[in-house]
Short mmCIF file of C-alpha atoms in Angstrom, two decimals:
data_model
loop_
_atom_site.label_atom_id
_atom_site.label_comp_id
_atom_site.label_asym_id
_atom_site.label_seq_id
_atom_site.Cartn_x
_atom_site.Cartn_y
_atom_site.Cartn_z
CA MET A 1 0.00 0.00 0.00
CA LEU A 2 2.25 2.81 1.19
CA ASN A 3 5.77 1.99 0.11
CA LYS A 4 7.56 3.10 3.25
CA HIS A 5 8.67 -0.33 4.38
CA THR A 6 10.64 -3.11 2.72
CA LYS A 7 8.40 -6.15 2.55
CA ILE A 8 10.24 -9.39 2.02
CA ILE A 9 9.04 -12.90 1.43
CA VAL A 10 11.29 -15.94 1.63
CA ALA A 11 9.73 -18.97 0.00
CA GLY A 12 10.74 -22.53 -0.69
CA PHE A 13 9.85 -26.06 0.25
CA GLY A 14 9.61 -27.22 3.85
CA GLY A 15 13.07 -28.11 5.13
CA GLN A 16 14.93 -25.51 3.04
CA GLY A 17 15.11 -23.22 6.02
CA VAL A 18 12.85 -20.38 4.90
CA VAL A 19 11.72 -19.78 8.46
CA LEU A 20 15.30 -19.65 9.65
CA ALA A 21 16.25 -17.29 6.83
CA GLY A 22 13.40 -14.95 7.78
CA ASN A 23 14.42 -15.16 11.41
CA ILE A 24 18.01 -14.22 10.57
CA LEU A 25 16.86 -11.22 8.53
CA ALA A 26 14.56 -10.08 11.34
CA ARG A 27 17.26 -10.42 13.99
CA SER A 28 19.80 -8.60 11.86
CA ALA A 29 17.35 -5.73 11.45
CA VAL A 30 16.71 -5.63 15.21
CA MET A 31 20.47 -5.33 15.73
CA GLU A 32 20.41 -2.25 13.53
CA ASP A 33 17.57 -0.78 15.62
CA LYS A 34 15.13 -0.97 12.75
CA HIS A 35 11.43 -1.67 13.07
CA VAL A 36 10.66 -5.27 12.18
CA THR A 37 7.77 -7.67 12.02
CA GLY A 38 7.99 -11.30 11.02
CA MET A 39 5.48 -13.97 10.20
CA VAL A 40 5.65 -17.50 8.92
CA SER A 41 3.12 -19.50 6.99
CA TYR A 42 1.85 -22.03 9.42
CA GLY A 43 -0.71 -24.74 9.20
CA ALA A 44 -0.46 -28.04 7.45
CA GLU A 45 3.20 -27.52 6.54
CA MET A 46 5.58 -30.40 6.25
CA ARG A 47 8.99 -31.28 4.96
CA GLY A 48 8.74 -31.19 1.18
CA GLY A 49 5.64 -29.00 1.17
CA THR A 50 5.80 -25.26 0.46
CA ALA A 51 6.61 -22.83 3.21
CA ASN A 52 7.16 -19.12 3.40
CA SER A 53 8.28 -16.55 5.84
CA THR A 54 7.62 -12.82 5.59
CA VAL A 55 9.58 -9.98 7.13
CA ILE A 56 8.95 -6.25 7.05
CA ILE A 57 11.92 -4.00 7.77
CA SER A 58 11.47 -0.28 8.18
CA ASP A 59 12.88 2.89 9.69
CA SER A 60 9.39 3.82 10.87
CA LYS A 61 6.65 2.10 12.85
CA ILE A 62 5.01 -0.84 11.09
CA ALA A 63 1.24 -1.13 11.33
CA SER A 64 -0.02 -4.14 9.38
CA PRO A 65 2.44 -7.05 9.60
CA PHE A 66 1.09 -8.73 6.46
CA VAL A 67 2.96 -9.00 3.21
CA VAL A 68 0.53 -9.32 0.33
CA THR A 69 2.64 -7.69 -2.38
CA PRO A 70 6.32 -8.09 -1.51
CA ASP A 71 9.04 -5.66 -2.56
CA VAL A 72 11.46 -8.55 -2.53
CA ALA A 73 10.85 -12.25 -3.05
CA ILE A 74 13.65 -14.63 -2.11
CA ILE A 75 12.78 -17.73 -4.05
CA LEU A 76 14.28 -21.11 -3.25
CA ASN A 77 12.32 -23.39 -5.59
CA GLN A 78 10.14 -23.46 -8.71
CA PRO A 79 6.68 -23.63 -7.08
CA SER A 80 7.57 -20.58 -4.99
CA LEU A 81 8.53 -18.61 -8.07
CA ASP A 82 5.29 -19.58 -9.78
CA ARG A 83 3.29 -18.52 -6.75
CA PHE A 84 4.99 -15.35 -5.62
CA GLU A 85 6.54 -13.76 -8.70
CA PRO A 86 3.18 -12.41 -9.89
CA LEU A 87 2.68 -10.69 -6.51
CA ILE A 88 5.95 -8.72 -6.47
CA VAL A 89 5.43 -4.97 -6.72
CA LYS A 90 6.39 -3.18 -9.94
CA ASN A 91 10.16 -2.50 -9.97
CA GLY A 92 10.51 -5.01 -7.16
CA LEU A 93 13.19 -7.66 -6.86
CA ALA A 94 13.29 -11.43 -7.16
CA VAL A 95 16.32 -13.27 -5.79
CA ILE A 96 16.21 -16.71 -7.35
CA ASN A 97 17.91 -19.98 -6.52
CA THR A 98 18.56 -21.03 -10.11
CA SER A 99 19.81 -24.43 -8.96
CA LEU A 100 16.18 -25.37 -8.41
CA VAL A 101 14.34 -22.90 -10.63
CA SER A 102 14.59 -23.73 -14.30
CA GLN A 103 11.74 -21.75 -15.80
CA SER A 104 12.26 -18.08 -15.22
CA GLY A 105 9.12 -16.05 -14.71
CA SER A 106 7.30 -13.84 -17.15
CA ARG A 107 7.56 -10.46 -15.42
CA ASP A 108 9.56 -7.83 -17.28
CA ASP A 109 8.91 -5.07 -14.76
CA ILE A 110 10.98 -6.50 -11.92
CA GLU A 111 14.64 -6.96 -11.31
CA ARG A 112 16.17 -10.40 -10.95
CA VAL A 113 19.21 -11.70 -9.16
CA ASN A 114 20.08 -15.27 -10.08
CA ILE A 115 22.30 -17.37 -7.89
CA GLU A 116 22.92 -21.10 -7.91
CA ALA A 117 22.45 -21.22 -4.17
CA SER A 118 21.97 -24.99 -3.79
CA ASP A 119 25.01 -25.77 -5.92
CA ILE A 120 27.14 -23.32 -3.97
CA ALA A 121 25.86 -24.84 -0.72
CA ASN A 122 26.75 -28.32 -1.98
CA SER A 123 30.25 -27.18 -2.86
CA LEU A 124 30.63 -25.95 0.72
CA GLY A 125 29.74 -29.43 1.92
CA ASN A 126 26.35 -28.62 3.43
CA LYS A 127 23.45 -28.46 1.00
CA ARG A 128 21.16 -27.17 3.71
CA THR A 129 22.92 -23.80 3.70
CA ALA A 130 21.35 -22.72 0.39
CA ASN A 131 19.03 -20.46 2.37
CA ILE A 132 22.00 -18.60 3.82
CA VAL A 133 23.77 -18.39 0.45
CA ILE A 134 20.74 -16.70 -1.05
CA LEU A 135 20.56 -14.29 1.88
CA GLY A 136 24.09 -13.24 1.05
CA ALA A 137 23.08 -12.55 -2.54
CA PHE A 138 20.10 -10.53 -1.35
CA ILE A 139 22.16 -8.41 1.03
CA LYS A 140 24.85 -7.78 -1.57
CA LYS A 141 22.27 -6.63 -4.11
CA THR A 142 20.20 -4.39 -1.82
CA ASN A 143 22.51 -3.29 1.01
CA LEU A 144 19.36 -3.31 3.13
CA LEU A 145 21.33 -4.58 6.11
CA LYS A 146 25.00 -4.64 6.98
CA PRO A 147 26.67 -8.01 6.32
CA GLU A 148 28.16 -7.81 9.85
CA SER A 149 24.66 -7.72 11.34
CA VAL A 150 23.64 -10.82 9.42
CA ILE A 151 26.81 -12.63 10.49
CA SER A 152 26.12 -11.69 14.13
CA ALA A 153 22.57 -12.98 13.79
CA ILE A 154 23.87 -16.26 12.33
CA GLU A 155 26.31 -16.59 15.23
CA GLU A 156 23.61 -15.79 17.75
CA LEU A 157 21.10 -18.25 16.34
CA PHE A 158 23.41 -21.18 15.76
CA SER A 159 25.81 -20.88 18.65
CA SER A 160 23.24 -21.78 21.30
CA LYS A 161 21.84 -24.87 19.57
CA LYS A 162 24.23 -26.01 16.88
CA PRO A 163 27.60 -24.33 17.38
CA ALA A 164 29.23 -26.67 14.88
CA LEU A 165 27.19 -25.07 12.11
CA VAL A 166 28.23 -21.47 12.73
CA GLU A 167 31.29 -21.64 10.53
CA VAL A 168 29.73 -23.27 7.47
CA ASN A 169 26.80 -20.86 7.58
CA ILE A 170 29.06 -17.83 7.69
CA LYS A 171 30.97 -19.34 4.75
CA ALA A 172 27.68 -19.81 2.94
CA PHE A 173 26.67 -16.22 3.60
CA ASN A 174 30.01 -14.91 2.32
CA ALA A 175 29.72 -17.14 -0.75
CA GLY A 176 26.34 -15.53 -1.40
CA LEU A 177 27.83 -12.07 -1.07
CA ASP A 178 30.57 -13.04 -3.52
CA GLY A 179 28.09 -14.63 -5.90
CA VAL A 180 26.60 -11.28 -6.91
CA LYS A 181 28.58 -8.65 -8.78
CA MET B 1 3.77 -13.01 26.89
CA CYS B 2 5.56 -15.78 28.76
CA GLN B 3 8.54 -13.64 29.61
CA ALA B 4 6.23 -10.91 30.92
CA ALA B 5 4.29 -13.43 32.99
CA ILE B 6 7.44 -14.83 34.56
CA GLU B 7 8.80 -11.34 35.27
CA ALA B 8 5.47 -10.39 36.84
CA GLY B 9 5.85 -13.29 39.25
CA CYS B 10 3.70 -15.95 37.61
CA ARG B 11 4.84 -19.19 39.18
CA PHE B 12 2.21 -21.65 38.07
CA PHE B 13 1.10 -22.46 34.55
CA ALA B 14 -1.22 -25.23 33.45
CA GLY B 15 -2.31 -25.73 29.87
CA TYR B 16 -3.23 -28.18 27.17
CA PRO B 17 -1.82 -27.95 23.63
CA ILE B 18 -3.75 -26.33 20.81
CA THR B 19 -2.64 -24.41 17.72
CA PRO B 20 -2.00 -21.46 17.38
CA GLN B 21 -0.79 -20.91 20.93
CA ASN B 22 1.52 -23.87 21.53
CA GLU B 23 4.51 -21.56 21.75
CA VAL B 24 3.16 -20.37 25.11
CA PRO B 25 3.16 -23.71 26.96
CA GLU B 26 6.35 -24.69 25.12
CA TYR B 27 8.17 -21.64 26.44
CA MET B 28 6.67 -22.01 29.89
CA SER B 29 7.62 -25.68 30.09
CA SER B 30 11.32 -24.81 30.02
CA HIS B 31 11.50 -21.28 31.43
CA LEU B 32 8.99 -21.39 34.28
CA PRO B 33 10.78 -24.19 36.18
CA GLU B 34 14.04 -22.25 35.74
CA ALA B 35 12.35 -19.36 37.53
CA GLY B 36 11.31 -21.65 40.35
CA GLY B 37 7.76 -22.08 39.11
CA ILE B 38 5.65 -25.06 38.19
CA PHE B 39 4.56 -25.98 34.68
CA ILE B 40 1.95 -28.66 34.16
CA GLN B 41 0.73 -30.01 30.86
CA ALA B 42 -2.72 -30.95 32.04
CA GLU B 43 -4.77 -33.84 30.73
CA SER B 44 -7.39 -31.45 29.40
CA GLU B 45 -8.40 -27.79 29.31
CA LEU B 46 -10.85 -28.46 32.15
CA ALA B 47 -8.13 -29.86 34.32
CA ALA B 48 -5.88 -26.92 33.48
CA ILE B 49 -8.39 -24.25 34.47
CA ASN B 50 -9.24 -26.08 37.68
CA MET B 51 -5.55 -26.30 38.53
CA ILE B 52 -5.50 -22.53 38.10
CA PHE B 53 -8.45 -22.32 40.49
CA GLY B 54 -6.45 -24.26 43.05
CA ALA B 55 -3.17 -22.41 42.53
CA SER B 56 -4.90 -19.06 42.83
CA ALA B 57 -6.71 -20.14 46.02
CA ALA B 58 -3.26 -20.98 47.38
CA GLY B 59 -2.11 -17.45 46.62
CA VAL B 60 0.17 -18.04 43.65
CA ARG B 61 0.18 -15.85 40.56
CA CYS B 62 -1.00 -18.24 37.88
CA MET B 63 -1.90 -18.42 34.22
CA THR B 64 -3.36 -20.66 31.56
CA SER B 65 -3.56 -20.20 27.82
CA SER B 66 -5.43 -21.78 24.98
CA SER B 67 -7.17 -21.04 21.71
CA SER B 68 -10.87 -20.82 20.94
CA PRO B 69 -12.19 -24.41 21.31
CA GLY B 70 -9.95 -24.89 24.32
CA VAL B 71 -11.17 -21.67 25.91
CA SER B 72 -14.76 -22.85 25.47
CA LEU B 73 -13.85 -25.88 27.56
CA LYS B 74 -12.45 -23.64 30.28
CA GLN B 75 -15.62 -21.58 30.67
CA GLU B 76 -17.06 -23.57 33.56
CA GLY B 77 -13.87 -23.06 35.53
CA ILE B 78 -13.74 -19.36 34.67
CA SER B 79 -17.24 -18.88 36.06
CA TYR B 80 -16.19 -20.67 39.27
CA ILE B 81 -13.02 -18.60 39.60
CA ALA B 82 -14.99 -15.39 39.05
CA ALA B 83 -17.48 -16.57 41.70
CA ALA B 84 -14.69 -17.40 44.13
CA GLU B 85 -13.18 -13.96 43.38
CA LEU B 86 -9.79 -15.38 42.64
CA PRO B 87 -7.20 -13.67 40.47
CA CYS B 88 -5.80 -15.41 37.40
CA VAL B 89 -4.73 -14.67 33.85
CA ILE B 90 -6.14 -16.53 30.87
CA ALA B 91 -4.91 -16.05 27.31
CA ASN B 92 -7.01 -16.83 24.26
CA MET B 93 -5.17 -16.69 20.94
CA GLN B 94 -8.31 -16.95 18.87
CA ARG B 95 -8.61 -19.20 15.84
CA GLY B 96 -11.35 -19.70 13.30
CA GLY B 97 -14.64 -21.16 14.50
CA PRO B 98 -17.29 -22.28 15.26
CA GLY B 99 -16.51 -25.84 16.27
CA LEU B 100 -12.94 -26.91 15.66
CA GLY B 101 -12.94 -24.38 12.82
CA ASN B 102 -9.45 -23.88 11.51
CA ILE B 103 -6.10 -22.75 12.87
CA ARG B 104 -6.03 -19.34 11.24
CA ALA B 105 -6.52 -16.11 13.15
CA SER B 106 -9.95 -14.88 14.15
CA GLN B 107 -11.82 -12.50 16.41
CA GLY B 108 -14.89 -14.70 16.60
CA ASP B 109 -14.76 -15.16 20.38
CA TYR B 110 -15.62 -11.55 21.21
CA PHE B 111 -19.06 -12.38 22.58
CA GLN B 112 -17.70 -15.28 24.61
CA ALA B 113 -14.94 -13.11 26.05
CA VAL B 114 -16.87 -9.94 26.73
CA LYS B 115 -20.42 -11.08 27.37
CA GLY B 116 -19.53 -14.03 29.56
CA GLY B 117 -18.81 -17.45 28.14
CA GLY B 118 -19.66 -19.31 31.29
CA HIS B 119 -22.84 -19.37 33.32
CA GLY B 120 -23.99 -16.84 35.86
CA ASP B 121 -23.91 -13.10 36.31
CA TYR B 122 -20.20 -12.40 36.24
CA ARG B 123 -17.69 -10.29 34.39
CA ILE B 124 -14.07 -10.74 33.50
CA ILE B 125 -11.61 -8.04 32.50
CA VAL B 126 -10.69 -8.42 28.82
CA LEU B 127 -7.49 -6.94 27.40
CA ALA B 128 -6.92 -6.80 23.64
CA PRO B 129 -3.28 -6.13 22.65
CA SER B 130 -2.44 -5.33 19.04
CA THR B 131 1.35 -5.62 19.02
CA LEU B 132 3.89 -7.87 20.67
CA PRO B 133 5.34 -5.07 22.81
CA GLU B 134 1.79 -4.45 23.98
CA ILE B 135 1.27 -8.13 24.79
CA TYR B 136 4.39 -7.90 26.91
CA GLU B 137 3.15 -4.85 28.83
CA LEU B 138 -0.46 -5.96 29.15
CA THR B 139 0.46 -9.43 30.38
CA MET B 140 2.34 -7.88 33.29
CA ALA B 141 -0.56 -5.52 33.92
CA ALA B 142 -3.06 -8.39 33.68
CA PHE B 143 -1.61 -10.00 36.79
CA ASP B 144 -1.87 -6.67 38.61
CA TYR B 145 -5.50 -6.05 37.59
CA ALA B 146 -6.36 -9.63 38.55
CA ASP B 147 -4.88 -9.20 42.03
CA HIS B 148 -6.18 -5.67 42.48
CA TYR B 149 -9.78 -6.61 41.67
CA ARG B 150 -9.60 -10.27 42.67
CA ASN B 151 -10.95 -11.21 39.29
CA PRO B 152 -9.96 -13.27 36.26
CA VAL B 153 -8.35 -11.29 33.43
CA LEU B 154 -8.51 -12.55 29.86
CA ILE B 155 -5.93 -11.56 27.26
CA LEU B 156 -7.76 -11.76 23.97
CA GLY B 157 -5.29 -12.20 21.15
CA ASP B 158 -5.50 -14.09 17.90
CA GLY B 159 -3.57 -16.55 15.79
CA ILE B 160 -1.60 -13.81 14.05
CA LEU B 161 -0.34 -12.26 17.26
CA GLY B 162 0.32 -15.80 18.43
CA GLN B 163 2.51 -16.58 15.43
CA MET B 164 4.18 -13.36 14.42
CA ALA B 165 7.52 -12.00 15.57
CA GLU B 166 8.36 -8.49 16.62
CA PRO B 167 11.11 -7.06 18.80
CA ILE B 168 10.25 -6.07 22.37
CA GLU B 169 12.18 -4.03 24.85
CA LEU B 170 12.41 -5.74 28.18
CA LYS B 171 11.40 -3.55 31.08
CA PRO B 172 11.64 -4.33 34.76
CA TYR B 173 8.26 -5.31 36.16
CA LYS B 174 6.51 -2.59 38.15
CA PRO B 175 2.91 -3.00 39.35
CA VAL B 176 0.48 -0.68 37.55
CA VAL B 177 -2.05 -0.70 40.40
CA GLU B 178 -1.95 -1.17 44.14
CA LEU B 179 -1.69 -4.82 45.15
CA PRO B 180 -3.70 -5.56 48.28
CA GLU B 181 -2.54 -8.19 50.70
CA LYS B 182 -4.00 -11.59 49.85
CA ASP B 183 -5.96 -12.12 53.06
CA TYR B 184 -8.23 -14.75 51.54
CA ILE B 185 -5.77 -17.43 50.45
CA LEU B 186 -5.60 -20.96 51.75
CA ASP B 187 -2.05 -21.32 52.96
CA GLY B 188 -2.48 -23.22 56.21
CA CYS B 189 -4.51 -21.86 59.12
CA LYS B 190 -1.99 -22.38 61.88
CA GLY B 191 -2.32 -19.43 64.23
CA ARG B 192 -5.35 -17.92 62.50
CA GLU B 193 -9.00 -18.57 61.80
CA PRO B 194 -9.66 -21.04 58.97
CA ARG B 195 -10.74 -19.54 55.65
CA ILE B 196 -13.12 -20.95 53.09
CA VAL B 197 -13.08 -20.51 49.32
CA LYS B 198 -16.39 -21.63 47.85
CA THR B 199 -18.88 -20.84 45.14
CA LEU B 200 -22.01 -22.63 46.42
CA LEU B 201 -24.18 -20.27 48.45
CA LEU B 202 -27.39 -21.97 49.57
CA ARG B 203 -27.94 -20.62 53.05
CA PRO B 204 -29.36 -18.31 54.07
CA ALA B 205 -31.68 -18.15 51.10
CA GLU B 206 -30.70 -14.54 50.33
CA ALA B 207 -26.97 -15.21 50.48
CA LEU B 208 -26.56 -15.42 46.71
CA VAL B 209 -28.68 -12.32 46.12
CA GLU B 210 -26.42 -10.40 48.44
CA PHE B 211 -23.33 -11.83 46.82
CA ASN B 212 -24.56 -10.83 43.38
CA GLU B 213 -25.31 -7.33 44.66
CA TYR B 214 -21.80 -7.18 46.01
CA LEU B 215 -20.37 -8.33 42.65
CA LYS B 216 -22.49 -5.72 40.87
CA VAL B 217 -20.84 -3.00 42.93
CA LYS B 218 -17.41 -4.48 42.31
CA TYR B 219 -17.96 -4.64 38.55
CA ALA B 220 -19.26 -1.05 38.55
CA ARG B 221 -16.07 -0.02 40.32
CA ILE B 222 -13.94 -1.79 37.71
CA GLU B 223 -15.96 -0.07 34.98
CA SER B 224 -15.41 3.33 36.53
CA GLU B 225 -11.67 2.80 37.05
CA LEU B 226 -10.31 0.67 34.25
CA LYS B 227 -10.77 1.73 30.65
CA LEU B 228 -7.92 1.65 28.20
CA CYS B 229 -8.14 2.90 24.67
CA GLU B 230 -5.95 4.34 21.92
CA GLN B 231 -7.02 7.05 19.52
CA TYR B 232 -5.32 7.74 16.22
CA LEU B 233 -6.02 10.91 14.23
CA THR B 234 -9.51 11.31 15.68
CA GLU B 235 -9.18 15.06 16.45
CA ASP B 236 -10.67 16.09 13.13
CA ALA B 237 -11.99 12.74 11.90
CA GLU B 238 -15.30 12.72 10.09
CA LEU B 239 -15.16 8.98 9.74
CA VAL B 240 -14.00 7.04 12.79
CA VAL B 241 -12.85 3.48 12.28
CA ALA B 242 -13.30 1.22 15.31
CA ALA B 243 -11.16 -1.89 15.53
CA TYR B 244 -9.26 -3.82 18.18
CA GLY B 245 -6.28 -6.12 18.31
CA ILE B 246 -4.51 -7.06 15.09
CA THR B 247 -7.33 -5.62 12.99
CA ALA B 248 -6.62 -2.13 14.35
CA ARG B 249 -3.05 -2.42 13.14
CA ILE B 250 -4.17 -3.34 9.67
CA ALA B 251 -6.68 -0.46 9.72
CA ILE B 252 -3.92 2.06 10.47
CA ASP B 253 -2.33 1.37 7.07
CA ALA B 254 -5.69 1.99 5.40
CA ILE B 255 -6.25 5.17 7.44
CA ASP B 256 -2.81 6.49 6.48
CA ALA B 257 -3.65 5.87 2.83
CA ALA B 258 -7.02 7.62 3.24
CA ARG B 259 -5.32 10.61 4.89
CA GLU B 260 -2.96 10.86 1.93
CA LYS B 261 -6.03 11.27 -0.24
CA GLY B 262 -7.34 13.99 2.05
CA LEU B 263 -10.04 11.93 3.75
CA LYS B 264 -10.44 12.80 7.41
CA VAL B 265 -10.37 9.35 8.96
CA GLY B 266 -9.30 8.32 12.45
CA LEU B 267 -9.25 5.23 14.62
CA ILE B 268 -10.48 4.28 18.06
CA ARG B 269 -8.86 1.11 19.33
CA PRO B 270 -10.28 -0.21 22.59
CA ILE B 271 -7.58 -1.94 24.63
CA THR B 272 -9.98 -3.03 27.36
CA LEU B 273 -12.97 -4.73 25.72
CA TRP B 274 -14.58 -5.09 29.10
CA PRO B 275 -14.87 -2.54 30.54
CA PHE B 276 -15.67 -1.03 27.14
CA PRO B 277 -14.26 2.49 26.64
CA ASN B 278 -17.64 4.12 25.89
CA GLU B 279 -16.37 7.57 26.80
CA ALA B 280 -13.84 7.64 23.97
CA PHE B 281 -16.63 7.03 21.50
CA LYS B 282 -18.92 9.61 23.12
CA GLU B 283 -16.10 12.11 22.96
CA VAL B 284 -15.70 11.87 19.18
CA VAL B 285 -19.37 11.42 18.33
CA GLY B 286 -19.95 15.19 18.11
CA ARG B 287 -17.38 15.52 15.31
CA ALA B 288 -17.70 12.20 13.58
CA LYS B 289 -20.38 11.82 10.95
CA LYS B 290 -20.01 8.12 10.64
CA PHE B 291 -18.32 5.08 12.14
CA LEU B 292 -16.82 2.05 10.44
CA VAL B 293 -16.29 -1.10 12.46
CA VAL B 294 -13.72 -3.59 11.20
CA GLU B 295 -13.36 -6.95 12.90
CA MET B 296 -12.42 -10.53 12.07
CA SER B 297 -15.93 -11.83 12.67
CA ASN B 298 -19.23 -11.26 10.97
CA GLY B 299 -20.48 -8.86 13.61
CA GLN B 300 -19.89 -8.99 17.36
CA PHE B 301 -17.72 -6.06 18.49
CA VAL B 302 -19.88 -3.82 16.25
CA ASP B 303 -22.77 -4.13 18.73
CA ASP B 304 -20.75 -2.54 21.51
CA VAL B 305 -19.72 0.34 19.26
CA LYS B 306 -23.39 1.01 18.45
CA LEU B 307 -24.24 0.91 22.15
CA ALA B 308 -21.35 3.23 23.01
CA ILE B 309 -22.71 5.93 20.69
CA ASP B 310 -26.38 5.10 21.40
CA CYS B 311 -26.77 4.48 17.67
CA SER B 312 -26.58 8.23 17.16
CA ARG B 313 -24.51 7.92 13.97
CA PRO B 314 -24.55 5.44 11.11
CA VAL B 315 -22.25 2.50 11.84
CA GLU B 316 -20.86 0.82 8.74
CA PHE B 317 -19.37 -2.65 8.98
CA LEU B 318 -16.55 -4.65 7.42
CA GLY B 319 -16.21 -8.14 8.81
CA THR B 320 -14.31 -11.22 7.80
CA GLY B 321 -15.16 -14.62 9.25
CA GLY B 322 -13.70 -18.06 8.95
CA GLY B 323 -10.23 -17.22 10.18
CA TRP B 324 -9.45 -14.61 7.53
CA TYR B 325 -8.18 -11.09 7.94
CA PRO B 326 -9.07 -7.92 6.05
CA THR B 327 -6.20 -6.44 4.03
CA PRO B 328 -5.33 -2.72 4.28
CA GLU B 329 -6.48 -2.44 0.64
CA LYS B 330 -9.90 -3.87 1.49
CA ILE B 331 -10.34 -1.55 4.46
CA PHE B 332 -9.24 1.40 2.33
CA GLU B 333 -11.81 0.51 -0.32
CA LYS B 334 -14.49 0.37 2.33
CA ILE B 335 -13.39 3.70 3.79
CA GLU B 336 -13.63 5.31 0.35
CA ALA B 337 -17.03 3.74 -0.24
CA VAL B 338 -18.63 4.88 3.01
CA TYR B 339 -16.89 8.26 3.33
CA LYS B 340 -19.15 11.08 2.25
#
């Protein structure tokens, strides 16, 4: 409606870590003292099904927390592109995991960033970090948040539960940053 | 909500799982014992609310949470707790109904919450937060109001508030009202007269009449003292939108858009649904030509808005049932359509 916030949707299949990716974005924004709301699709979700997570980041107070027409869609698989690309605002951005999206969408009024996130994740030895790779690409393209904030958020989230995964996720994030010119 | 409850001294929680509020018992199950409290996953909602009855009678700050169908099951216990004049906090993160409905967000339990879901002539204080920081603050306050008035307090949220994320600033707990000494609790009568907590009043025959008269006075006192409400751009508003909880947040986006187009639109957002902030509505009724009620039900809250203004202005309505929410665009369209 009023374009004062950045509305982001992260979408993929269940198990790709879209909720985690949204969480990391939200936490990074909190670290930068921005206004943030976050929501996840919930309901009959399961591993392999579709899932999405929405985050609004703003310098001003956020009223409605819903994202109907995202400014940015971070797309991890084909069904998510099919579903969310048509909803992106004019001149919006799609960040696409081209490892798993073969048919590019039909919009010619949005910008696209393509990154082979799953392949890069595989090359790092942990295919589950594709979500973090694509976050890196998104941050590099938009500069919406400082990379240091995202790295701190990754450290914060992983170090309590899975400290062994901190390093590979930071590598994945940096690979995403490097993957975009 | 959980963090606020623990900081406010809640030391007993009993609940039974139901979506979309499972995060509450999940958090409590690990954090409440760390704070020296007791968490019980009860065998049913009925058991949970009756455990709250017992914990409160023993003088402990206590809480239960559920979502719509589960809260229906608790109603008998809530009536008993109100009759026994015991403090407690109940959270209802509403989902779609009737029946098992769905697990999306709804505001379909307004009547149950505000008009009394259980039997008998009783009232409970109903708080309707619209943001997570507000849930945090109101949960702390809920324990204070409950103790101050010796009455159950219901936090009426919904599945969206139950599932969304938003940063909160932690603040040290400070009571918002005076907390009287709990001179009614059952904590062992060694060295004092025994006390009785009961809800059955058969003798003398007039005992219950007197008790109801007493409750009437107490509820009137709560009504005169406790009314919370937020107004947004109502100073010059010709159309006043009335909405509570998450719906009010969505409405603000629509109101901002309407203001950009030069339409004089404002918002009244009741924070206490009982007592209902009638005065706020009476205050704007001289200026406002029309009201628009937006809620996630097909018409419950709207009745109280009409009563608050004695039907002295047209009240338009935009409702969504079945666990769906109105978008800012939809509310904006409605504002444009009814604004004249």
